[in-house]
mmCIF file of C-alpha atoms in Angstrom:
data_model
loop_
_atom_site.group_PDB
_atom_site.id
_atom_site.type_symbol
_atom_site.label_atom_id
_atom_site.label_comp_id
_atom_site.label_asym_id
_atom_site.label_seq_id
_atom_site.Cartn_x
_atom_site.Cartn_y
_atom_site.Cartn_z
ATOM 1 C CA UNK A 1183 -4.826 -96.967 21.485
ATOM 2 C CA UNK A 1184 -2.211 -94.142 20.553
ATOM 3 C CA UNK A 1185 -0.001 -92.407 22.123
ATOM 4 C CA UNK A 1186 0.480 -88.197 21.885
ATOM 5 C CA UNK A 1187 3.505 -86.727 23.513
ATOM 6 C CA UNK A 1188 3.335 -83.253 24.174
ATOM 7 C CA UNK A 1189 6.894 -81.893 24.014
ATOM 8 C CA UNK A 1190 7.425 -78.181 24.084
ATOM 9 C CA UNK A 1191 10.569 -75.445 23.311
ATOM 10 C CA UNK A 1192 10.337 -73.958 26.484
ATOM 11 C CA UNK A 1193 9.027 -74.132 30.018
ATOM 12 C CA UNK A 1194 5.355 -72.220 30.334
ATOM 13 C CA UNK A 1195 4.400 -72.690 26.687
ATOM 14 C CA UNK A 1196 1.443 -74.617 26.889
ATOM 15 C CA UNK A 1197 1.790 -78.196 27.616
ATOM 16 C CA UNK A 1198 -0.278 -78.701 30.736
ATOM 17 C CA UNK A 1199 -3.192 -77.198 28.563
ATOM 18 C CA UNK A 1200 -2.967 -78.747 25.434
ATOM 19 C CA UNK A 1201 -3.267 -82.140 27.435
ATOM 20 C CA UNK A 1202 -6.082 -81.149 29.116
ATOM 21 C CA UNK A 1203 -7.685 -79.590 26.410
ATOM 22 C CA UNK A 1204 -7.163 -82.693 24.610
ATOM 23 C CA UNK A 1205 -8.696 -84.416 27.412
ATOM 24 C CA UNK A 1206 -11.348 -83.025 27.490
ATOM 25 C CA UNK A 1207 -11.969 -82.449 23.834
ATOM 26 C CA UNK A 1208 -11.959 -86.685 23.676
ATOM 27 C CA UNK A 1209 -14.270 -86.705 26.540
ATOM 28 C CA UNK A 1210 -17.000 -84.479 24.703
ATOM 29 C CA UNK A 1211 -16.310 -87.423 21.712
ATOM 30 C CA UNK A 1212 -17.143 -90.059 24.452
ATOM 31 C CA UNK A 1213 -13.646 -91.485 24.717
ATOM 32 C CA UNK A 1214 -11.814 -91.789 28.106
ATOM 33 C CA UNK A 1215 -8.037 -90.634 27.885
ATOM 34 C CA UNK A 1216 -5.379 -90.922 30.549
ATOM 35 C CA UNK A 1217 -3.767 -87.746 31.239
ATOM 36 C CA UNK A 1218 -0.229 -87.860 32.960
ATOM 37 C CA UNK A 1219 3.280 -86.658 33.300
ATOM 38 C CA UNK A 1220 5.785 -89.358 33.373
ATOM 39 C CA UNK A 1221 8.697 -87.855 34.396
ATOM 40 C CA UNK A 1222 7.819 -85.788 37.947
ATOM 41 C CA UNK A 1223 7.423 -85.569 41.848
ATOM 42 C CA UNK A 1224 5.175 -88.044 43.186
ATOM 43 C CA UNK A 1225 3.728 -84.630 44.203
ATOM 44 C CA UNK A 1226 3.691 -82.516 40.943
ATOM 45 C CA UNK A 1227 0.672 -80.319 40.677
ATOM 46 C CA UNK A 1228 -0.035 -81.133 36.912
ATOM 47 C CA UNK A 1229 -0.338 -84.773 37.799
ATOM 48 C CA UNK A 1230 -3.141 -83.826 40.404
ATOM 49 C CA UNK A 1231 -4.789 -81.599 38.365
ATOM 50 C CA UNK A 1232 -4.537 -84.046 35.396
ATOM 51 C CA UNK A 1233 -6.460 -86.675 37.871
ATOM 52 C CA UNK A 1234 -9.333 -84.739 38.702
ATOM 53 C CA UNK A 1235 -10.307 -84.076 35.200
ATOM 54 C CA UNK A 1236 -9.694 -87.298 33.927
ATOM 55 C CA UNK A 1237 -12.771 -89.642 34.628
ATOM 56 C CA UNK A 1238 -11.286 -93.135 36.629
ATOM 57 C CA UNK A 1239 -7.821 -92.531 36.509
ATOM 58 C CA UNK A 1240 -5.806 -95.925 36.400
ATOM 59 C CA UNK A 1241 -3.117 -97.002 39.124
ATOM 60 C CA UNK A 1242 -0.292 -96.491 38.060
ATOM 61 C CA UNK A 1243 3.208 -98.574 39.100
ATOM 62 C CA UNK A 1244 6.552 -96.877 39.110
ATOM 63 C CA UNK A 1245 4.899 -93.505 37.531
ATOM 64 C CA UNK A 1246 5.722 -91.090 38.386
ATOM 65 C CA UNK A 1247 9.065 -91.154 38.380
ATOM 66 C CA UNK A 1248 12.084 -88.619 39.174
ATOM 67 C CA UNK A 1249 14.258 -87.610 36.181
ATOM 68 C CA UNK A 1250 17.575 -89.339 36.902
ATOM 69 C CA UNK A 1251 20.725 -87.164 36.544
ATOM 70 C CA UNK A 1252 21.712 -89.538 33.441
ATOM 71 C CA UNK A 1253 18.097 -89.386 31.670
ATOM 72 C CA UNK A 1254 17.803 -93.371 32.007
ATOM 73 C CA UNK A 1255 14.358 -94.173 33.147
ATOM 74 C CA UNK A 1256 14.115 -96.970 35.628
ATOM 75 C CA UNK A 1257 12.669 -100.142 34.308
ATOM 76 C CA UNK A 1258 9.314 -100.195 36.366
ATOM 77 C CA UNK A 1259 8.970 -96.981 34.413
ATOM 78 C CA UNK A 1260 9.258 -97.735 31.290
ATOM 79 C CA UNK A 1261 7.451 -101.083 31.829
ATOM 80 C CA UNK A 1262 4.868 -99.328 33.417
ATOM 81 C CA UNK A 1263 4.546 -96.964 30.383
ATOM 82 C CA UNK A 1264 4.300 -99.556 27.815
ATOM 83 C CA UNK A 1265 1.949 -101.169 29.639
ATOM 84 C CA UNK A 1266 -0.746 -98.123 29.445
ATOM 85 C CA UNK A 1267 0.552 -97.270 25.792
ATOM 86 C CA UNK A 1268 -1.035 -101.466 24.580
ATOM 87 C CA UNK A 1269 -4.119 -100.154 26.975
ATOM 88 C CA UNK A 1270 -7.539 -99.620 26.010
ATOM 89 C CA UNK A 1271 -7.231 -95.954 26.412
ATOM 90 C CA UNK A 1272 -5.635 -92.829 24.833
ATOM 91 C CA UNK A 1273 -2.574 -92.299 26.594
ATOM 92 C CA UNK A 1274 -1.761 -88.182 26.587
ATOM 93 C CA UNK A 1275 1.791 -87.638 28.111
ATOM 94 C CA UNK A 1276 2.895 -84.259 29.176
ATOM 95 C CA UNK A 1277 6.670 -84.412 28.010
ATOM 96 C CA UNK A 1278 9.534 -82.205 30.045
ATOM 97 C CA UNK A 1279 10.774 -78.306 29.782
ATOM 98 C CA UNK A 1280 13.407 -78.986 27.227
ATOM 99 C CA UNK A 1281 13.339 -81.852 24.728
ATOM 100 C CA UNK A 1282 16.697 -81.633 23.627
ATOM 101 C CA UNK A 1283 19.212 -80.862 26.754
ATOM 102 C CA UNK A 1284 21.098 -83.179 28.933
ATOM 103 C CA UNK A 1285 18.993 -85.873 30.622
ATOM 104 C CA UNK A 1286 16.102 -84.200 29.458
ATOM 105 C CA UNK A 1287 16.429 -84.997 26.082
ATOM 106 C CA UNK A 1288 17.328 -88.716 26.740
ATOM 107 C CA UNK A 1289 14.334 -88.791 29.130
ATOM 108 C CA UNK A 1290 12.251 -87.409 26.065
ATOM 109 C CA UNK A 1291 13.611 -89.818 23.735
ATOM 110 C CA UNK A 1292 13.110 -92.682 26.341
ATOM 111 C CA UNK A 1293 9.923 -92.315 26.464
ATOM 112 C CA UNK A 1294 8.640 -91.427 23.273
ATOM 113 C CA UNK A 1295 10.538 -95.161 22.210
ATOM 114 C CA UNK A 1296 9.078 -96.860 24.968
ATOM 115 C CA UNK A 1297 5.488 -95.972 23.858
ATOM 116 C CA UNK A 1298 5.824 -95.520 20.033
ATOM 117 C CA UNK A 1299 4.267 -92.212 21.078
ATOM 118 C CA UNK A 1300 3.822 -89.309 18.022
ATOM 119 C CA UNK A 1301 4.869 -86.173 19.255
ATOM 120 C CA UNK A 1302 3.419 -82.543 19.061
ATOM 121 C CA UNK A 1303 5.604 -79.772 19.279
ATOM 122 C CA UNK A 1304 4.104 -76.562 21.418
ATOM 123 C CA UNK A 1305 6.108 -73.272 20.295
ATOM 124 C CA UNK A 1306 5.462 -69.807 21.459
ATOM 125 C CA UNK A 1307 4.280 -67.472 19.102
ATOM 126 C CA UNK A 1308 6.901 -65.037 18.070
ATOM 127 C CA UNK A 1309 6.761 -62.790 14.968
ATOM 128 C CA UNK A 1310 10.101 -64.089 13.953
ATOM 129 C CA UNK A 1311 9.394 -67.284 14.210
ATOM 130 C CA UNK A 1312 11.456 -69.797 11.703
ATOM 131 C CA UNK A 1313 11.665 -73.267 10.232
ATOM 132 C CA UNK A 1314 15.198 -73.028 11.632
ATOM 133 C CA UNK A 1315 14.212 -72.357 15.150
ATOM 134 C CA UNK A 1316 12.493 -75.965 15.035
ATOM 135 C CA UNK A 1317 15.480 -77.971 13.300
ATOM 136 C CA UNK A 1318 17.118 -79.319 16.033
ATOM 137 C CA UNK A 1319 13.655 -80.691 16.952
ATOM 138 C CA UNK A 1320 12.478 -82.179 14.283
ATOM 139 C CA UNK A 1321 15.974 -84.062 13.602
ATOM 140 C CA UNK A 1322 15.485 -85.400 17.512
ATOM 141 C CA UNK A 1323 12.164 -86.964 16.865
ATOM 142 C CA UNK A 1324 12.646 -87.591 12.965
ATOM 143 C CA UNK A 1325 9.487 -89.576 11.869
ATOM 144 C CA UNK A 1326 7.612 -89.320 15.329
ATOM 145 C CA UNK A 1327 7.298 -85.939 15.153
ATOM 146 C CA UNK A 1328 3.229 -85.285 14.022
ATOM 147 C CA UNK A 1329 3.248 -81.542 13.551
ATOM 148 C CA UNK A 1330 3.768 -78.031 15.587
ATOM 149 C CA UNK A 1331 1.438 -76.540 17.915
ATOM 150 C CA UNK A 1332 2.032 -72.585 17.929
ATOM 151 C CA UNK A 1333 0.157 -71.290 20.834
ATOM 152 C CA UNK A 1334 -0.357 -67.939 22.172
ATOM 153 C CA UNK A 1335 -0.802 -65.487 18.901
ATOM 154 C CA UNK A 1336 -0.960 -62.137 19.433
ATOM 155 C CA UNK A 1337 -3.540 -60.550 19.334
ATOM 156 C CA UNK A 1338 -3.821 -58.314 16.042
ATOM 157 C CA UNK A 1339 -0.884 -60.891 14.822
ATOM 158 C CA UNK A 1340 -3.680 -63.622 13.270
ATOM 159 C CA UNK A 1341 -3.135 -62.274 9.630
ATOM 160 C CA UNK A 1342 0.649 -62.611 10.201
ATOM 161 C CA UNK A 1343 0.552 -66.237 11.563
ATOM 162 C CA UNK A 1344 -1.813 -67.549 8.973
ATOM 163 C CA UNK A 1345 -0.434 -65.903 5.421
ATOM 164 C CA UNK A 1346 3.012 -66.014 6.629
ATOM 165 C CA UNK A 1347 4.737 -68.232 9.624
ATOM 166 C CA UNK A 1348 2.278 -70.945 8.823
ATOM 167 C CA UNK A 1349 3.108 -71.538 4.855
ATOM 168 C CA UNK A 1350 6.719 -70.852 5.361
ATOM 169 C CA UNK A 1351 7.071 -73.900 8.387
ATOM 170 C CA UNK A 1352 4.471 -75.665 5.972
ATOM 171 C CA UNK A 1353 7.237 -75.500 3.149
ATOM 172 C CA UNK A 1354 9.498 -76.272 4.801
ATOM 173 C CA UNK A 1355 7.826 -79.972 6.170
ATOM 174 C CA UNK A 1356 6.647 -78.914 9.117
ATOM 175 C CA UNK A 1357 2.816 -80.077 9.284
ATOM 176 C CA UNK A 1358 1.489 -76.742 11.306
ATOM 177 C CA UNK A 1359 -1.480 -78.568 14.322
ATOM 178 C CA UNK A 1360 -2.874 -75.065 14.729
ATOM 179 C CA UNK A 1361 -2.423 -71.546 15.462
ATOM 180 C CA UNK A 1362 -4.238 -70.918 19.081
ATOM 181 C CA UNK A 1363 -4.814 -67.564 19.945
ATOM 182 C CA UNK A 1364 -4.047 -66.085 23.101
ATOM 183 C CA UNK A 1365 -6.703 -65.674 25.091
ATOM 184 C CA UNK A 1366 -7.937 -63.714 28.325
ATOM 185 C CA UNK A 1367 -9.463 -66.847 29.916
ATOM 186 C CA UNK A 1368 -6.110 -68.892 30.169
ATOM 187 C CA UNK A 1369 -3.914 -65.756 30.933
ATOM 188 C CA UNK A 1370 -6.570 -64.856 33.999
ATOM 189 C CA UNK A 1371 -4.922 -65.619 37.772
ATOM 190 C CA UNK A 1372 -7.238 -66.968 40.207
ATOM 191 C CA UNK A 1373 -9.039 -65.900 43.514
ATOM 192 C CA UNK A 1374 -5.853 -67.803 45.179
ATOM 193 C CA UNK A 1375 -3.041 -66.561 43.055
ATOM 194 C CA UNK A 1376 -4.456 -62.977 43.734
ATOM 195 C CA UNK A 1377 -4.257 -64.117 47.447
ATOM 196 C CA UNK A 1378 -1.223 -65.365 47.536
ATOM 197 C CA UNK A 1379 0.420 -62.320 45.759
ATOM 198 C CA UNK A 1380 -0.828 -59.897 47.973
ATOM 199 C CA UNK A 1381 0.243 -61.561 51.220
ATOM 200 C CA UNK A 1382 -3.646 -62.015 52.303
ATOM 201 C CA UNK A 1383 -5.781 -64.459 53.284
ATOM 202 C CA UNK A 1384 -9.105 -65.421 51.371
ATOM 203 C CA UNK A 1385 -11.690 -64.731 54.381
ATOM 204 C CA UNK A 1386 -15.133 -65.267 52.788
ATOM 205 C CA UNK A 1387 -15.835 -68.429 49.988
ATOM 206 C CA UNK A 1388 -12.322 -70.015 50.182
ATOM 207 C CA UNK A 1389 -13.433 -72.547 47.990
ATOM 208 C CA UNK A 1390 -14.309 -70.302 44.939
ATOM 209 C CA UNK A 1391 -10.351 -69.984 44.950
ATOM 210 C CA UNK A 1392 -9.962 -71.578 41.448
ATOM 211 C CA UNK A 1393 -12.396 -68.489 40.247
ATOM 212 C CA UNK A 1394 -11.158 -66.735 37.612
ATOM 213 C CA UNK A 1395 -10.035 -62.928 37.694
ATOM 214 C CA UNK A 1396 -9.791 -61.263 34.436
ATOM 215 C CA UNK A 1397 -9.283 -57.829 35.226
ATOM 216 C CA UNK A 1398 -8.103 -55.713 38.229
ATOM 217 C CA UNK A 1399 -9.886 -52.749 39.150
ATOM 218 C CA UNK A 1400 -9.008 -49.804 41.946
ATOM 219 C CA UNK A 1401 -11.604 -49.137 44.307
ATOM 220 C CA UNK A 1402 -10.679 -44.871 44.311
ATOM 221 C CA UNK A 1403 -12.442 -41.213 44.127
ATOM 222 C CA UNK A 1404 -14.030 -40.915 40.503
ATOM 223 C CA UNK A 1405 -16.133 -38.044 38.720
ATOM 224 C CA UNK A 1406 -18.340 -40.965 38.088
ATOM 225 C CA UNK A 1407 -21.032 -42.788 40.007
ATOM 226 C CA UNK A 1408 -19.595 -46.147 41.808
ATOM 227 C CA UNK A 1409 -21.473 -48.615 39.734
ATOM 228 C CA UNK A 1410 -21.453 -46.898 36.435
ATOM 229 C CA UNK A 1411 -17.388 -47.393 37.326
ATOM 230 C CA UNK A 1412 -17.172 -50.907 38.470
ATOM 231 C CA UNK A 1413 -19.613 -52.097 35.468
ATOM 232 C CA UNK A 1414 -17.035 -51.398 33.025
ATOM 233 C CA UNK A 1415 -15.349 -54.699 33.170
ATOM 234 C CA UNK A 1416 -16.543 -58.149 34.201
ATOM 235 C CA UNK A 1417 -14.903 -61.149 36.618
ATOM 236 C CA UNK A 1418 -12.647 -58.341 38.240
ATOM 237 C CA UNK A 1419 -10.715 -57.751 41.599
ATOM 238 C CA UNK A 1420 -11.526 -54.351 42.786
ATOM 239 C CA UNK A 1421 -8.390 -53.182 45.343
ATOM 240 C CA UNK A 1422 -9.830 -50.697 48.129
ATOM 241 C CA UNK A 1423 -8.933 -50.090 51.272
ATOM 242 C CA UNK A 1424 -11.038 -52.350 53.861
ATOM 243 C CA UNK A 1425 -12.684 -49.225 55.070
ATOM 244 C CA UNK A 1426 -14.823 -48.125 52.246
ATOM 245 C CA UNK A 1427 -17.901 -49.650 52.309
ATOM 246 C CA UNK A 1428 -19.001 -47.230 49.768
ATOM 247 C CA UNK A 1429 -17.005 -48.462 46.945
ATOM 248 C CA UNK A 1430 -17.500 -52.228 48.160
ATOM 249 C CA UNK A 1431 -21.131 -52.337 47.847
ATOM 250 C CA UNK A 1432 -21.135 -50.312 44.637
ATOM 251 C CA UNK A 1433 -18.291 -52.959 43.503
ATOM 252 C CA UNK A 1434 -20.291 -56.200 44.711
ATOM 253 C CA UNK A 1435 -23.311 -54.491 42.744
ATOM 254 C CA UNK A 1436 -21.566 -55.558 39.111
ATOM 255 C CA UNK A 1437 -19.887 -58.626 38.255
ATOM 256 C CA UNK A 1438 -16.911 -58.539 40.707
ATOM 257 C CA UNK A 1439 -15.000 -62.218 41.132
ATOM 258 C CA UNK A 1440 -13.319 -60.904 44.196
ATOM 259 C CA UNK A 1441 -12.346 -57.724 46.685
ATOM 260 C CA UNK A 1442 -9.349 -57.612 47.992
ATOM 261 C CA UNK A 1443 -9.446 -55.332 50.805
ATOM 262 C CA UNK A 1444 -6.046 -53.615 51.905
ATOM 263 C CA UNK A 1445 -5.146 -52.183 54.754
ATOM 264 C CA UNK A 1446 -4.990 -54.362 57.681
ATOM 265 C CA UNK A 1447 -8.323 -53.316 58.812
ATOM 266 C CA UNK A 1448 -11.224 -55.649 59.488
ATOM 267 C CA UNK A 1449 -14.691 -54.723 56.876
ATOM 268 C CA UNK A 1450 -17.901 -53.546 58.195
ATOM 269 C CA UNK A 1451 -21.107 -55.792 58.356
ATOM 270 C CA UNK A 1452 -22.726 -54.262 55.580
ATOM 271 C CA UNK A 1453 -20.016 -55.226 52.985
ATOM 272 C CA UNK A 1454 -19.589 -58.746 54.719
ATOM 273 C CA UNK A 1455 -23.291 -59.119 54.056
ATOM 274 C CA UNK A 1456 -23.579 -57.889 50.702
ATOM 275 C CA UNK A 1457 -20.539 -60.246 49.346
ATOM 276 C CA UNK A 1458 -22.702 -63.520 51.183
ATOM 277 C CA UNK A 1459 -25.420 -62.546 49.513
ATOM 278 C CA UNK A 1460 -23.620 -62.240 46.206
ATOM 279 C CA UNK A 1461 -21.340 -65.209 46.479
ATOM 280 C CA UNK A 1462 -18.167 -63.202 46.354
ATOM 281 C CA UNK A 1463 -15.163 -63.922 48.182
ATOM 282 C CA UNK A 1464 -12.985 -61.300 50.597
ATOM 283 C CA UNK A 1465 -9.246 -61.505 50.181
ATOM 284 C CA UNK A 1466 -8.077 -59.799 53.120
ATOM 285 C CA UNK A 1467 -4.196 -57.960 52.846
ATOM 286 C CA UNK A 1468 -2.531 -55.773 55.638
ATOM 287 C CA UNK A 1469 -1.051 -54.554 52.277
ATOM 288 C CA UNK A 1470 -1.811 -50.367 51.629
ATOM 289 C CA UNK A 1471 -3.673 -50.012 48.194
ATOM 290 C CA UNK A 1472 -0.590 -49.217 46.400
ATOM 291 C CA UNK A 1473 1.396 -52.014 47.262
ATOM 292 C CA UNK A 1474 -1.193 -54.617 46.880
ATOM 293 C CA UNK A 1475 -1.789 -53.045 43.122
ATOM 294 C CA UNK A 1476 2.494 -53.024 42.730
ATOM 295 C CA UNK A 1477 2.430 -56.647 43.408
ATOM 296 C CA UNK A 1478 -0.417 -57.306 41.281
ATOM 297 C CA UNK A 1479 1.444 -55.741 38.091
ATOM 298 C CA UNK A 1480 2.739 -59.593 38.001
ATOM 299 C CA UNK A 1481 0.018 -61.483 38.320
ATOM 300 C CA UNK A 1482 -0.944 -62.788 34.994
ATOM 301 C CA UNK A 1483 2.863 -63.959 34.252
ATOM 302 C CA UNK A 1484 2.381 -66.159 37.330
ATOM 303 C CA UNK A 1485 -1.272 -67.886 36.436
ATOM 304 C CA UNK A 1486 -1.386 -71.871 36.338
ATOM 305 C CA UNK A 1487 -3.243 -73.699 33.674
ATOM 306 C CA UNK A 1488 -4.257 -76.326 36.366
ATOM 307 C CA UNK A 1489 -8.035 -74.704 36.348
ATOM 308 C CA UNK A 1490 -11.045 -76.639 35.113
ATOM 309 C CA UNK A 1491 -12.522 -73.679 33.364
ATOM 310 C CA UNK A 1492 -9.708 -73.404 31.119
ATOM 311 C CA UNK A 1493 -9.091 -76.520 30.237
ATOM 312 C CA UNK A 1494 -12.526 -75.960 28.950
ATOM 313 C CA UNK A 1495 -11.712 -73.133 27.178
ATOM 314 C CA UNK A 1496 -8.609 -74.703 25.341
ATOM 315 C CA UNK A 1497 -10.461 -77.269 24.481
ATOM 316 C CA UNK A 1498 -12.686 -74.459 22.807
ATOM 317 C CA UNK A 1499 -9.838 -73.228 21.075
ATOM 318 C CA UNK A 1500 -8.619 -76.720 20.070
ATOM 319 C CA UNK A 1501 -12.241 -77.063 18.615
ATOM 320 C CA UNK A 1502 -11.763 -73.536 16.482
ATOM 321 C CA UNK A 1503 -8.178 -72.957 15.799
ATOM 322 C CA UNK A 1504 -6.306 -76.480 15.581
ATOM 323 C CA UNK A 1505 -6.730 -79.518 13.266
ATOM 324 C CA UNK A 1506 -8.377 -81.090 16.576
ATOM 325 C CA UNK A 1507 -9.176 -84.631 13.763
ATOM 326 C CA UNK A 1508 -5.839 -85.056 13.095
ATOM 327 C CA UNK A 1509 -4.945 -84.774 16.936
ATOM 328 C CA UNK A 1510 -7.817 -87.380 17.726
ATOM 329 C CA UNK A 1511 -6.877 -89.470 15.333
ATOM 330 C CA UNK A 1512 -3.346 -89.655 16.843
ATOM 331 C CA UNK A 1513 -4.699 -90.891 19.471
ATOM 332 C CA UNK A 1514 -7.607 -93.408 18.540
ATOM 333 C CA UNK A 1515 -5.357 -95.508 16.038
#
């Protein structure tokens, strides 16, 4: 089967989620990809997450493996990597922060040789964005390299990407994978990154951690009625001070992910009842409001991709805004 490494200009600009979304996407097609990331801690994160979406993950010898300090991978590696490369299977290999740099780059080039792998190319959207910016990429992989993933457009920015960045990389032979958008879904922390920011401790439903929060919300005085408040956005954290039952229960009466109650101080019975009967979970801060809300200002810029739900959703995207065949048929060759 083929081979698709995912190699990217940058740290955080979409690897772990195309490969999942890719994953996925060949799942829904009845196929049954490996996901992985060669180079790594035996303990990386992606590599965990990439195991519990993947149906029947294989054993794997000598992978992962630690990126030397002179970018030569140890034989058991590499043999290891050819091995699943002749498999059955399409093999989906999450490639390292920079492509080009140091041991890095002769990792990169390791093992895109070692499995005869194409290579997509993840780039940030930027308005400014250039042919020239992706030289020094496209000479490192010459033939290998399939095409250029840009991920994240801006939002209002669509018209720009598609009439303009897109023909001039086009011209100048760069085969242009898609143009994702970005998206509220993949930019949303979870229940347990809102935790974790605010110092506090998830008291009710710690396993809805991985639930997504897509907007934060301040439980305060308003002209308006609780509800009417709270109902204006959906799969929210409302911040209030553990001792206002009033706004909780008007909160836990729309469609609230989480509250995260501040103030050191433990919540009545009636809002501990209301959020069991809802299903929604109590993060629980000695935090005041303020500082829980200054620490939240962050949040999105520190969300994982390692979430079911949006691997889901990028494989949406993949489905609506990427030449998803061409990807697939990378991989089923």
């Amino acid at each position: 089967m083929g081979v698709l490494y995912i190699a990217g200009t940058s740290p955080h600009c979409g690897k772990t989620a195309l490969v999942a979304g890719l994953a996925l996407a060949l799942h829904r097609h009845g196929k049954a990809p490996i996901a992985l990331k060669p180079v790594a801690s035996a303990e990386d994160a992606d590599n965990a997450f990439f195991r519990h979406l993947v149906a029947d993950p294989p054993a794997l010898d000598g992978l992962p493996t630690p990126l030397p300090a002179d970018g030569v991978l140890p034989a058991r590696a590499t043999e290891a990597l050819r091995a699943l490369a002749q498999g059955s299977r399409p093999l989906l290999l999450e490639g390292l922060d920079s492509v080009l740099l140091g041991s890095q780059g002769q990792a990169s080039t390791a093992l895109v040789e070692a499995t005869s792998a194409r290579v997509v190319l993840v780039v940030p959207y930027r308005p400014d964005l250039r042919a020239e910016d992706l030289e020094s990429a496209r000479s490192h992989f010459g033939q290998r390299l399939l095409g250029v993933l840009v991920n994240w457009v801006w939002r209002y920015h669509g018209h720009r990407a598609h009439a303009q960045i897109a023909p001039a990389l086009e011209r100048a032979g760069l085969r242009v994978l898609g143009l994702v958008p970005e998206d509220r879904v993949l930019s949303a922390p979870t229940v347990a990154e809102v935790a974790r920011c605010v110092e506090g401790e998830i008291r009710l439903y710690p396993e809805k951690g991985d639930a997504l929060v897509e907007a934060i919300m301040v439980g305060g005085w308003a002209l308006d009625e609780g509800q009417y408040v709270f109902s204006r956005h959906a799969r929210k954290a409302v911040v209030v001070r553990a001792d206002r039952p009033d706004l909780h229960l008007a909160a836990l009466a729309t469609s609230t992910t989480c509250l995260v109650l501040t103030g050191g101080v433990e919540p009545v019975q009636y809002t501990v009842y209301e959020a069991e009967q809802t299903g929604t979970p109590l993060v629980w801060t000695r935090l005041s409001t303020l500082a829980a809300l200054q620490r939240l200002e962050g949040v999105a810029g520190l969300a994982t991709a390692r979430v079911p739900e949006k691997a889901r959703r990028f494989a949406d995207l993949l489905a609506q805004h990427a030449d998803l065949p061409a990807l697939q048929s990378a991989l089923l060759d």
